[in-house]
PDB file of C-alpha atoms in Angstrom:
ATOM      1  CA  MET O 212      32.365 -93.868 -84.527  1.00 45.00           C
ATOM      2  CA  ALA O 213      30.310 -97.085 -85.777  1.00 48.00           C
ATOM      3  CA  ASP O 214      31.717 -99.285 -88.555  1.00 52.00           C
ATOM      4  CA  GLU O 215      30.366 -99.874 -91.758  1.00 50.00           C
ATOM      5  CA  ASN O 216      27.948-102.783 -90.555  1.00 67.00           C
ATOM      6  CA  SER O 217      26.297-100.714 -88.249  1.00 76.00           C
ATOM      7  CA  ILE O 218      23.514 -99.686 -90.541  1.00 78.00           C
ATOM      8  CA  GLU O 219      22.454-103.200 -91.516  1.00 79.00           C
ATOM      9  CA  LEU O 220      22.545-104.620 -87.816  1.00 80.00           C
ATOM     10  CA  LEU O 221      19.858-101.252 -87.105  1.00 82.00           C
ATOM     11  CA  LYS O 222      17.801-102.035 -90.151  1.00 77.00           C
ATOM     12  CA  GLY O 223      17.413-105.476 -88.437  1.00 73.00           C
ATOM     13  CA  VAL O 224      16.550-104.029 -84.952  1.00 75.00           C
ATOM     14  CA  ASP O 225      12.700-104.270 -83.830  1.00 71.00           C
ATOM     15  CA  LEU O 226      13.086-101.021 -81.939  1.00 74.00           C
ATOM     16  CA  PHE O 227      13.985 -99.322 -85.561  1.00 78.00           C
ATOM     17  CA  SER O 228      12.172-101.425 -88.009  1.00 72.00           C
ATOM     18  CA  GLU O 229       9.839 -98.115 -88.717  1.00 74.00           C
ATOM     19  CA  LEU O 230      12.711 -95.982 -89.549  1.00 78.00           C
ATOM     20  CA  SER O 231      13.465 -94.460 -93.143  1.00 81.00           C
ATOM     21  CA  GLU O 232      16.603 -94.956 -94.439  1.00 83.00           C
ATOM     22  CA  ASP O 233      17.475 -91.363 -93.652  1.00 84.00           C
ATOM     23  CA  GLN O 234      16.454 -91.440 -89.967  1.00 81.00           C
ATOM     24  CA  LEU O 235      18.394 -95.049 -89.859  1.00 84.00           C
ATOM     25  CA  SER O 236      21.900 -93.002 -90.989  1.00 85.00           C
ATOM     26  CA  GLN O 237      21.039 -90.104 -88.569  1.00 83.00           C
ATOM     27  CA  LEU O 238      20.715 -92.619 -85.966  1.00 83.00           C
ATOM     28  CA  GLU O 239      24.433 -94.643 -87.204  1.00 86.00           C
ATOM     29  CA  SER O 240      25.919 -91.176 -86.662  1.00 86.00           C
ATOM     30  CA  LEU O 241      25.439 -91.463 -83.129  1.00 85.00           C
ATOM     31  CA  VAL O 242      26.627 -94.708 -82.390  1.00 89.00           C
ATOM     32  CA  ILE O 243      29.790 -95.474 -80.626  1.00 90.00           C
ATOM     33  CA  THR O 244      31.196 -99.050 -80.215  1.00 91.00           C
ATOM     34  CA  ASN O 245      32.555-101.043 -77.528  1.00 94.00           C
ATOM     35  CA  GLU O 246      33.616-104.591 -76.449  1.00 96.00           C
ATOM     36  CA  TYR O 247      33.574-106.677 -73.580  1.00 97.00           C
ATOM     37  CA  GLY O 248      35.683-109.844 -72.626  1.00 97.00           C
ATOM     38  CA  ARG O 249      33.801-112.802 -71.302  1.00 96.00           C
ATOM     39  CA  ASP O 250      32.357-112.104 -67.772  1.00 95.00           C
ATOM     40  CA  GLU O 251      32.946-108.813 -67.987  1.00 97.00           C
ATOM     41  CA  THR O 252      30.400-106.583 -66.220  1.00 95.00           C
ATOM     42  CA  ILE O 253      28.884-103.656 -68.679  1.00 94.00           C
ATOM     43  CA  ILE O 254      26.225-102.182 -66.566  1.00 90.00           C
ATOM     44  CA  LEU O 255      25.833-102.532 -62.402  1.00 89.00           C
ATOM     45  CA  GLU O 256      22.247-102.526 -60.899  1.00 87.00           C
ATOM     46  CA  LYS O 257      21.712 -98.933 -59.487  1.00 84.00           C
ATOM     47  CA  ASP O 258      24.727 -97.235 -60.948  1.00 81.00           C
ATOM     48  CA  GLU O 259      23.748 -93.443 -61.822  1.00 75.00           C
ATOM     49  CA  SER O 260      26.925 -92.791 -64.509  1.00 72.00           C
ATOM     50  CA  THR O 261      26.149 -94.479 -67.377  1.00 73.00           C
ATOM     51  CA  ARG O 262      22.581 -93.733 -69.336  1.00 80.00           C
ATOM     52  CA  ALA O 263      22.721 -95.043 -72.665  1.00 86.00           C
ATOM     53  CA  LEU O 264      21.188 -97.300 -74.953  1.00 87.00           C
ATOM     54  CA  PHE O 265      23.349-100.864 -75.791  1.00 91.00           C
ATOM     55  CA  LEU O 266      22.646-102.604 -78.894  1.00 90.00           C
ATOM     56  CA  ILE O 267      24.323-105.839 -79.460  1.00 92.00           C
ATOM     57  CA  ALA O 268      26.236-106.509 -82.218  1.00 89.00           C
ATOM     58  CA  SER O 269      27.975-109.653 -81.599  1.00 91.00           C
ATOM     59  CA  GLY O 270      27.916-111.719 -78.400  1.00 94.00           C
ATOM     60  CA  GLU O 271      25.511-112.597 -75.748  1.00 95.00           C
ATOM     61  CA  VAL O 272      24.631-110.990 -72.249  1.00 96.00           C
ATOM     62  CA  LYS O 273      22.496-112.075 -69.437  1.00 95.00           C
ATOM     63  CA  VAL O 274      20.720-109.289 -67.406  1.00 92.00           C
ATOM     64  CA  TYR O 275      20.286-110.305 -64.098  1.00 92.00           C
ATOM     65  CA  VAL O 276      19.541-108.888 -60.193  1.00 89.00           C
ATOM     66  CA  THR O 277      21.252-109.827 -56.807  1.00 87.00           C
ATOM     67  CA  GLY O 278      19.489-110.455 -53.981  1.00 82.00           C
ATOM     68  CA  THR O 279      20.399-109.556 -50.485  1.00 82.00           C
ATOM     69  CA  ASP O 280      21.862-113.022 -49.966  1.00 83.00           C
ATOM     70  CA  GLY O 281      24.140-112.562 -53.078  1.00 82.00           C
ATOM     71  CA  LYS O 282      22.192-114.914 -54.954  1.00 84.00           C
ATOM     72  CA  GLU O 283      21.594-114.130 -58.882  1.00 86.00           C
ATOM     73  CA  THR O 284      18.242-114.321 -60.431  1.00 87.00           C
ATOM     74  CA  ILE O 285      18.586-113.814 -64.476  1.00 90.00           C
ATOM     75  CA  LEU O 286      15.867-111.772 -66.062  1.00 87.00           C
ATOM     76  CA  SER O 287      16.588-112.679 -69.690  1.00 88.00           C
ATOM     77  CA  LEU O 288      19.660-113.673 -71.856  1.00 92.00           C
ATOM     78  CA  LEU O 289      20.582-111.059 -75.065  1.00 91.00           C
ATOM     79  CA  SER O 290      22.244-111.670 -78.209  1.00 90.00           C
ATOM     80  CA  ARG O 291      22.877-109.922 -81.863  1.00 88.00           C
ATOM     81  CA  GLY O 292      20.255-107.629 -82.429  1.00 84.00           C
ATOM     82  CA  ASP O 293      18.580-107.174 -78.947  1.00 87.00           C
ATOM     83  CA  SER O 294      19.193-103.810 -76.989  1.00 86.00           C
ATOM     84  CA  PHE O 295      19.230-102.835 -73.211  1.00 88.00           C
ATOM     85  CA  GLY O 296      19.427-100.252 -70.914  1.00 84.00           C
ATOM     86  CA  GLU O 297      15.823 -98.402 -72.273  1.00 78.00           C
ATOM     87  CA  MET O 298      14.765 -97.782 -68.647  1.00 76.00           C
ATOM     88  CA  SER O 299      17.244 -95.695 -67.381  1.00 71.00           C
ATOM     89  CA  LEU O 300      17.498 -93.724 -70.897  1.00 72.00           C
ATOM     90  CA  ILE O 301      13.944 -92.670 -70.824  1.00 72.00           C
ATOM     91  CA  ASP O 302      13.518 -91.895 -67.293  1.00 70.00           C
ATOM     92  CA  GLY O 303      17.219 -90.802 -66.192  1.00 68.00           C
ATOM     93  CA  GLU O 304      17.192 -93.154 -62.778  1.00 70.00           C
ATOM     94  CA  PRO O 305      19.552 -95.490 -61.898  1.00 75.00           C
ATOM     95  CA  ARG O 306      20.025 -99.083 -63.560  1.00 78.00           C
ATOM     96  CA  SER O 307      17.486-101.592 -62.430  1.00 80.00           C
ATOM     97  CA  ALA O 308      19.805-104.284 -62.836  1.00 87.00           C
ATOM     98  CA  SER O 309      22.899-105.534 -63.929  1.00 93.00           C
ATOM     99  CA  VAL O 310      24.228-106.479 -67.211  1.00 94.00           C
ATOM    100  CA  LYS O 311      27.435-108.859 -67.738  1.00 96.00           C
ATOM    101  CA  ALA O 312      28.902-110.510 -71.142  1.00 97.00           C
ATOM    102  CA  VAL O 313      28.182-114.381 -71.221  1.00 95.00           C
ATOM    103  CA  GLN O 314      31.006-114.537 -74.130  1.00 95.00           C
ATOM    104  CA  PRO O 315      33.085-111.838 -75.638  1.00 97.00           C
ATOM    105  CA  THR O 316      30.424-109.506 -77.142  1.00 96.00           C
ATOM    106  CA  LYS O 317      30.732-106.413 -78.961  1.00 94.00           C
ATOM    107  CA  VAL O 318      27.987-103.276 -78.453  1.00 93.00           C
ATOM    108  CA  LEU O 319      26.652-100.396 -79.891  1.00 91.00           C
ATOM    109  CA  ILE O 320      26.066 -97.456 -77.506  1.00 91.00           C
ATOM    110  CA  ILE O 321      23.775 -94.300 -78.010  1.00 88.00           C
ATOM    111  CA  ARG O 322      24.054 -91.865 -75.467  1.00 88.00           C
ATOM    112  CA  ARG O 323      20.977 -90.736 -73.662  1.00 85.00           C
ATOM    113  CA  GLU O 324      21.245 -87.295 -74.847  1.00 85.00           C
ATOM    114  CA  HIS O 325      21.585 -87.977 -78.640  1.00 84.00           C
ATOM    115  CA  PHE O 326      18.447 -90.759 -78.355  1.00 82.00           C
ATOM    116  CA  LEU O 327      16.410 -88.339 -76.541  1.00 82.00           C
ATOM    117  CA  GLN O 328      16.980 -85.518 -79.091  1.00 82.00           C
ATOM    118  CA  LEU O 329      16.227 -88.377 -82.006  1.00 80.00           C
ATOM    119  CA  LEU O 330      13.040 -89.130 -80.245  1.00 79.00           C
ATOM    120  CA  LYS O 331      11.410 -85.872 -80.102  1.00 81.00           C
ATOM    121  CA  THR O 332      11.638 -85.682 -83.742  1.00 79.00           C
ATOM    122  CA  THR O 333      10.924 -89.104 -84.540  1.00 79.00           C
ATOM    123  CA  PRO O 334       7.401 -90.547 -83.660  1.00 77.00           C
ATOM    124  CA  GLU O 335       8.240 -94.120 -85.438  1.00 74.00           C
ATOM    125  CA  LEU O 336      11.058 -94.304 -82.685  1.00 76.00           C
ATOM    126  CA  ALA O 337       8.376 -93.620 -79.960  1.00 74.00           C
ATOM    127  CA  ALA O 338       5.923 -96.260 -81.197  1.00 74.00           C
ATOM    128  CA  GLY O 339       9.155 -98.719 -81.410  1.00 73.00           C
ATOM    129  CA  LEU O 340      10.020 -98.283 -77.812  1.00 74.00           C
ATOM    130  CA  LEU O 341       6.688 -98.525 -76.454  1.00 72.00           C
ATOM    131  CA  VAL O 342       6.481-101.883 -78.150  1.00 72.00           C
ATOM    132  CA  GLN O 343       9.307-103.218 -76.832  1.00 72.00           C
ATOM    133  CA  MET O 344       8.922-101.858 -73.548  1.00 71.00           C
ATOM    134  CA  SER O 345       5.443-103.633 -73.325  1.00 71.00           C
ATOM    135  CA  ARG O 346       7.168-106.890 -74.736  1.00 72.00           C
ATOM    136  CA  ARG O 347       9.934-106.644 -71.650  1.00 70.00           C
ATOM    137  CA  LEU O 348       7.106-106.331 -68.846  1.00 70.00           C
ATOM    138  CA  ARG O 349       5.092-108.737 -69.834  1.00 71.00           C
ATOM    139  CA  ASN O 350       7.786-111.252 -69.913  1.00 69.00           C
ATOM    140  CA  ALA O 351       8.430-109.756 -66.450  1.00 67.00           C
ATOM    141  CA  ASN O 352       5.311-109.652 -65.051  1.00 66.00           C
ATOM    142  CA  ARG O 353       5.371-113.777 -65.876  1.00 64.00           C
ATOM    143  CA  GLN O 354       8.494-114.216 -64.656  1.00 64.00           C
ATOM    144  CA  ILE O 355       7.905-112.871 -61.504  1.00 64.00           C
ATOM    145  CA  GLY O 356       4.596-114.551 -61.268  1.00 62.00           C
ATOM    146  CA  SER O 357       6.412-118.092 -61.762  1.00 60.00           C
ATOM    147  CA  LEU O 358       9.008-117.086 -59.505  1.00 63.00           C
ATOM    148  CA  ALA O 359       6.105-116.420 -56.256  1.00 58.00           C
ATOM    149  CA  THR O 360       3.392-119.045 -56.906  1.00 59.00           C
ATOM    150  CA  MET O 361       4.572-121.766 -59.384  1.00 72.00           C
ATOM    151  CA  SER O 362       5.934-125.235 -58.677  1.00 85.00           C
ATOM    152  CA  VAL O 363       9.920-125.709 -59.741  1.00 89.00           C
ATOM    153  CA  TYR O 364       8.199-127.607 -62.642  1.00 91.00           C
ATOM    154  CA  GLY O 365       6.002-124.426 -63.668  1.00 89.00           C
ATOM    155  CA  ARG O 366       8.995-122.053 -62.994  1.00 89.00           C
ATOM    156  CA  VAL O 367      11.043-123.884 -65.743  1.00 92.00           C
ATOM    157  CA  ALA O 368       8.233-124.540 -67.853  1.00 92.00           C
ATOM    158  CA  GLY O 369       7.703-120.602 -67.706  1.00 88.00           C
ATOM    159  CA  THR O 370      11.123-119.935 -68.538  1.00 91.00           C
ATOM    160  CA  ILE O 371      11.203-122.219 -71.351  1.00 94.00           C
ATOM    161  CA  LEU O 372       7.877-120.696 -72.792  1.00 91.00           C
ATOM    162  CA  SER O 373      10.000-117.110 -72.623  1.00 88.00           C
ATOM    163  CA  LEU O 374      12.521-118.465 -74.692  1.00 91.00           C
ATOM    164  CA  MET O 375      10.239-119.536 -76.953  1.00 92.00           C
ATOM    165  CA  GLU O 376       8.273-116.215 -77.225  1.00 86.00           C
ATOM    166  CA  ASP O 377      11.971-114.186 -77.635  1.00 84.00           C
ATOM    167  CA  ARG O 378      14.158-116.961 -79.483  1.00 87.00           C
ATOM    168  CA  GLY O 379      12.154-119.792 -80.823  1.00 92.00           C
ATOM    169  CA  VAL O 380      11.853-121.169 -84.561  1.00 93.00           C
ATOM    170  CA  ARG O 381       9.409-123.313 -85.998  1.00 92.00           C
ATOM    171  CA  ILE O 382      10.273-125.945 -87.789  1.00 92.00           C
ATOM    172  CA  HIS O 383       9.305-129.142 -88.959  1.00 87.00           C
ATOM    173  CA  GLY O 384      10.358-132.233 -87.070  1.00 80.00           C
ATOM    174  CA  ARG O 385      11.557-135.562 -87.660  1.00 79.00           C
ATOM    175  CA  ASN O 386       8.125-136.735 -88.461  1.00 79.00           C
ATOM    176  CA  GLY O 387       6.442-134.071 -90.150  1.00 79.00           C
ATOM    177  CA  GLU O 388       5.083-132.207 -87.278  1.00 86.00           C
ATOM    178  CA  MET O 389       6.012-128.715 -86.616  1.00 90.00           C
ATOM    179  CA  VAL O 390       7.798-128.061 -83.523  1.00 94.00           C
ATOM    180  CA  THR O 391       9.607-125.013 -82.016  1.00 96.00           C
ATOM    181  CA  VAL O 392      13.527-124.826 -81.625  1.00 96.00           C
ATOM    182  CA  ILE O 393      15.431-122.745 -79.021  1.00 95.00           C
ATOM    183  CA  ARG O 394      18.916-122.153 -80.686  1.00 93.00           C
ATOM    184  CA  ASN O 395      22.156-122.551 -78.679  1.00 91.00           C
ATOM    185  CA  ARG O 396      19.837-122.915 -75.226  1.00 93.00           C
ATOM    186  CA  PRO O 397      21.085-121.476 -72.168  1.00 94.00           C
ATOM    187  CA  THR O 398      23.197-123.826 -69.649  1.00 94.00           C
ATOM    188  CA  GLN O 399      21.538-125.617 -66.962  1.00 94.00           C
ATOM    189  CA  GLN O 400      23.137-123.028 -64.573  1.00 95.00           C
ATOM    190  CA  GLN O 401      21.350-119.962 -66.288  1.00 94.00           C
ATOM    191  CA  PHE O 402      18.011-122.095 -66.654  1.00 94.00           C
ATOM    192  CA  ALA O 403      18.218-122.215 -62.785  1.00 94.00           C
ATOM    193  CA  GLU O 404      19.232-118.600 -62.481  1.00 91.00           C
ATOM    194  CA  MET O 405      16.331-117.648 -64.575  1.00 90.00           C
ATOM    195  CA  SER O 406      13.779-120.375 -62.890  1.00 89.00           C
ATOM    196  CA  GLY O 407      14.912-119.320 -59.307  1.00 85.00           C
ATOM    197  CA  THR O 408      16.040-123.049 -58.903  1.00 90.00           C
ATOM    198  CA  THR O 409      18.989-125.186 -58.760  1.00 92.00           C
ATOM    199  CA  ARG O 410      21.015-126.892 -61.509  1.00 95.00           C
ATOM    200  CA  GLU O 411      20.652-130.029 -60.188  1.00 96.00           C
ATOM    201  CA  THR O 412      16.737-129.327 -60.090  1.00 95.00           C
ATOM    202  CA  VAL O 413      16.584-128.143 -63.491  1.00 96.00           C
ATOM    203  CA  SER O 414      18.358-131.339 -64.644  1.00 96.00           C
ATOM    204  CA  ARG O 415      15.717-133.750 -62.872  1.00 95.00           C
ATOM    205  CA  VAL O 416      12.433-131.261 -64.634  1.00 95.00           C
ATOM    206  CA  PHE O 417      14.287-131.698 -68.138  1.00 97.00           C
ATOM    207  CA  SER O 418      14.546-135.202 -67.569  1.00 96.00           C
ATOM    208  CA  THR O 419      10.881-135.510 -66.699  1.00 96.00           C
ATOM    209  CA  LEU O 420      10.000-133.368 -69.648  1.00 96.00           C
ATOM    210  CA  SER O 421      12.516-135.348 -72.300  1.00 96.00           C
ATOM    211  CA  ARG O 422      10.494-138.794 -70.838  1.00 95.00           C
ATOM    212  CA  ASN O 423       6.923-137.759 -72.118  1.00 94.00           C
ATOM    213  CA  GLY O 424       7.951-136.109 -75.045  1.00 93.00           C
ATOM    214  CA  THR O 425       7.474-132.562 -74.125  1.00 95.00           C
ATOM    215  CA  ILE O 426      10.949-131.349 -75.061  1.00 96.00           C
ATOM    216  CA  SER O 427      14.207-132.885 -76.275  1.00 95.00           C
ATOM    217  CA  LEU O 428      18.020-131.614 -75.871  1.00 93.00           C
ATOM    218  CA  MET O 429      19.801-132.109 -79.595  1.00 91.00           C
ATOM    219  CA  GLY O 430      23.273-130.927 -79.535  1.00 91.00           C
ATOM    220  CA  LYS O 431      23.287-127.216 -78.456  1.00 92.00           C
ATOM    221  CA  ASP O 432      19.372-126.827 -79.054  1.00 95.00           C
ATOM    222  CA  LEU O 433      16.101-127.061 -77.312  1.00 96.00           C
ATOM    223  CA  VAL O 434      13.557-128.950 -78.880  1.00 96.00           C
ATOM    224  CA  ILE O 435       9.717-128.257 -77.614  1.00 96.00           C
ATOM    225  CA  SER O 436       7.491-130.918 -79.203  1.00 95.00           C
ATOM    226  CA  GLU O 437       4.340-130.322 -76.789  1.00 93.00           C
ATOM    227  CA  GLU O 438       4.224-126.335 -76.384  1.00 93.00           C
ATOM    228  CA  SER O 439       0.584-127.573 -74.371  1.00 93.00           C
ATOM    229  CA  LYS O 440       2.176-129.459 -71.716  1.00 93.00           C
ATOM    230  CA  LEU O 441       4.447-126.507 -71.112  1.00 93.00           C
ATOM    231  CA  HIS O 442       1.490-124.166 -70.429  1.00 90.00           C
ATOM    232  CA  GLU O 443      -0.667-126.646 -68.261  1.00 90.00           C
ATOM    233  CA  LEU O 444       2.939-126.995 -65.945  1.00 88.00           C
ATOM    234  CA  ASN O 445       3.032-123.076 -66.258  1.00 80.00           C
ATOM    235  CA  SER O 446      -0.854-122.565 -65.020  1.00 78.00           C
ATOM    236  CA  LYS O 447      -0.472-124.672 -61.950  1.00 68.00           C
ATOM    237  CA  ASP O 448       0.051-123.590 -58.124  1.00 55.00           C
TER     238      ASP O 448
END
């Protein structure tokens, strides 16, 4: 059974943004909740046992794949209002990636059979799902391209651009100019795992980007002042 705040969370999720109050209430009746501790695995890559949609009510998770050498590559970091598990939910295939809680995390879970039944009668939900899957595919294509062809500067720039698209907030900077802020930025180790490089390399790239005014670190936030420079780096071989 979902808690009393579930309906408010569902309302704010892009996937469900076109649903009516009655449809949201029907969806809420299907939701169950679960909680995970820091570093606890929620989904394992290639797992066939758990097919459900997960919606983050609080906390943060990382979605990652593990190479044959045991090295992890982070595909995305997700927080409140984000969802995961859509692919296996639709096609019934084993999980394509692992998901682990980065901090204590609470999730709302909708089982596959319940979601598919709702999908048949709710075309608005199908449209929202297509939009979300397309966005994920674009981000994955960008990341794959960066990892395959870019320098480390281009890879880190690509990671920042993806985070800007997912989590960036536009605000006025100190001098009145518009800048983009990524709140509670990933750690440098997480940046390294997202960019296919090392923490030391990320630190060096950040130092260079800070010196030339492209970015700045403000507490736990990452401020991007020169987005065009990131695009330029991300477009080079």
